[in-house]
Amino acid sequence: MNILAWIVLGLIAGAIAKAIYPGHQGGGILGTLILGVIGAFVGGSLYTLLTTGTLALTATGLSIGGVVIAVLGAIVALFIYYAATKRTV
């Protein structure tokens, strides 16, 4: 059941991040899912760093706060991806 929750969180977070981030992003449903899951890890890790002062690879849970953190992490992941590949928005 945990994998299903990760898939749902990834789809929600990735779709919201793609809608918020300016420009056109390709990738389809699989790209959105991967972006959301990466965003959950990035957001969870950044949240842990800011609140505890330690860097740990953690993920967010399936809750309203977890979705918000995952969306913010997915936006950061999109920004890093486009900066690394030099794509223009």
Short mmCIF file of C-alpha atoms in Angstrom, two decimals:
data_model
loop_
_atom_site.label_atom_id
_atom_site.label_comp_id
_atom_site.label_asym_id
_atom_site.label_seq_id
_atom_site.Cartn_x
_atom_site.Cartn_y
_atom_site.Cartn_z
CA MET A 1 0.00 0.00 0.00
CA ASN A 2 2.96 2.30 0.62
CA ILE A 3 4.00 2.12 -3.05
CA LEU A 4 0.49 3.12 -4.11
CA ALA A 5 0.63 6.14 -1.79
CA TRP A 6 3.99 7.15 -3.31
CA ILE A 7 2.55 6.89 -6.82
CA VAL A 8 -0.46 9.02 -5.88
CA LEU A 9 1.74 11.60 -4.11
CA GLY A 10 4.13 11.67 -7.07
CA LEU A 11 1.36 12.23 -9.58
CA ILE A 12 -0.26 14.97 -7.53
CA ALA A 13 2.99 16.78 -6.74
CA GLY A 14 4.40 16.47 -10.26
CA ALA A 15 1.20 17.68 -11.91
CA ILE A 16 0.90 20.68 -9.61
CA ALA A 17 4.58 21.58 -10.04
CA LYS A 18 4.31 21.37 -13.83
CA ALA A 19 1.23 23.60 -13.73
CA ILE A 20 2.97 26.19 -11.54
CA TYR A 21 6.37 26.21 -13.27
CA PRO A 22 6.40 28.54 -16.30
CA GLY A 23 6.94 27.20 -19.79
CA HIS A 24 6.21 23.87 -21.42
CA GLN A 25 7.43 20.64 -19.84
CA GLY A 26 7.19 17.35 -21.68
CA GLY A 27 7.45 13.90 -20.26
CA GLY A 28 3.88 12.67 -20.04
CA ILE A 29 2.48 10.79 -17.08
CA LEU A 30 5.69 8.86 -16.35
CA GLY A 31 7.76 12.06 -16.30
CA THR A 32 5.22 13.69 -14.01
CA LEU A 33 5.34 10.69 -11.66
CA ILE A 34 9.14 10.64 -11.54
CA LEU A 35 9.27 14.40 -11.04
CA GLY A 36 6.80 14.17 -8.15
CA VAL A 37 8.65 11.35 -6.40
CA ILE A 38 11.99 13.15 -6.79
CA GLY A 39 10.26 16.29 -5.55
CA ALA A 40 9.01 14.47 -2.47
CA PHE A 41 12.54 13.39 -1.61
CA VAL A 42 14.05 16.81 -2.37
CA GLY A 43 11.33 18.63 -0.44
CA GLY A 44 11.46 16.21 2.49
CA SER A 45 15.24 16.46 2.68
CA LEU A 46 15.21 20.27 2.52
CA TYR A 47 12.48 20.40 5.17
CA THR A 48 14.52 18.12 7.44
CA LEU A 49 17.62 20.27 6.86
CA LEU A 50 15.76 23.48 7.73
CA THR A 51 13.99 22.13 10.80
CA THR A 52 16.67 19.92 12.38
CA GLY A 53 19.90 21.20 10.86
CA THR A 54 20.88 17.76 9.58
CA LEU A 55 20.76 16.57 6.00
CA ALA A 56 18.91 13.27 5.71
CA LEU A 57 17.34 11.58 2.72
CA THR A 58 13.71 11.54 3.78
CA ALA A 59 10.42 11.77 1.98
CA THR A 60 7.11 13.35 2.82
CA GLY A 61 3.93 11.52 3.66
CA LEU A 62 0.57 11.55 1.93
CA SER A 63 -1.01 14.55 3.65
CA ILE A 64 -1.74 18.16 2.77
CA GLY A 65 1.60 19.30 4.22
CA GLY A 66 3.36 16.43 2.49
CA VAL A 67 1.88 17.39 -0.87
CA VAL A 68 2.90 21.04 -0.38
CA ILE A 69 6.48 20.05 0.51
CA ALA A 70 6.59 17.59 -2.41
CA VAL A 71 5.34 20.26 -4.84
CA LEU A 72 7.97 22.72 -3.64
CA GLY A 73 10.60 19.99 -3.99
CA ALA A 74 9.37 19.18 -7.50
CA ILE A 75 9.65 22.84 -8.49
CA VAL A 76 13.23 22.87 -7.16
CA ALA A 77 13.91 19.64 -9.10
CA LEU A 78 12.51 21.22 -12.29
CA PHE A 79 14.67 24.30 -11.79
CA ILE A 80 17.81 22.19 -11.26
CA TYR A 81 16.99 20.01 -14.26
CA TYR A 82 16.52 22.98 -16.58
CA ALA A 83 19.64 24.71 -15.22
CA ALA A 84 21.69 21.54 -15.79
CA THR A 85 20.39 20.93 -19.31
CA LYS A 86 20.37 24.63 -20.26
CA ARG A 87 16.78 24.48 -21.52
CA THR A 88 15.06 27.80 -21.89
CA VAL A 89 11.59 28.25 -20.51
#
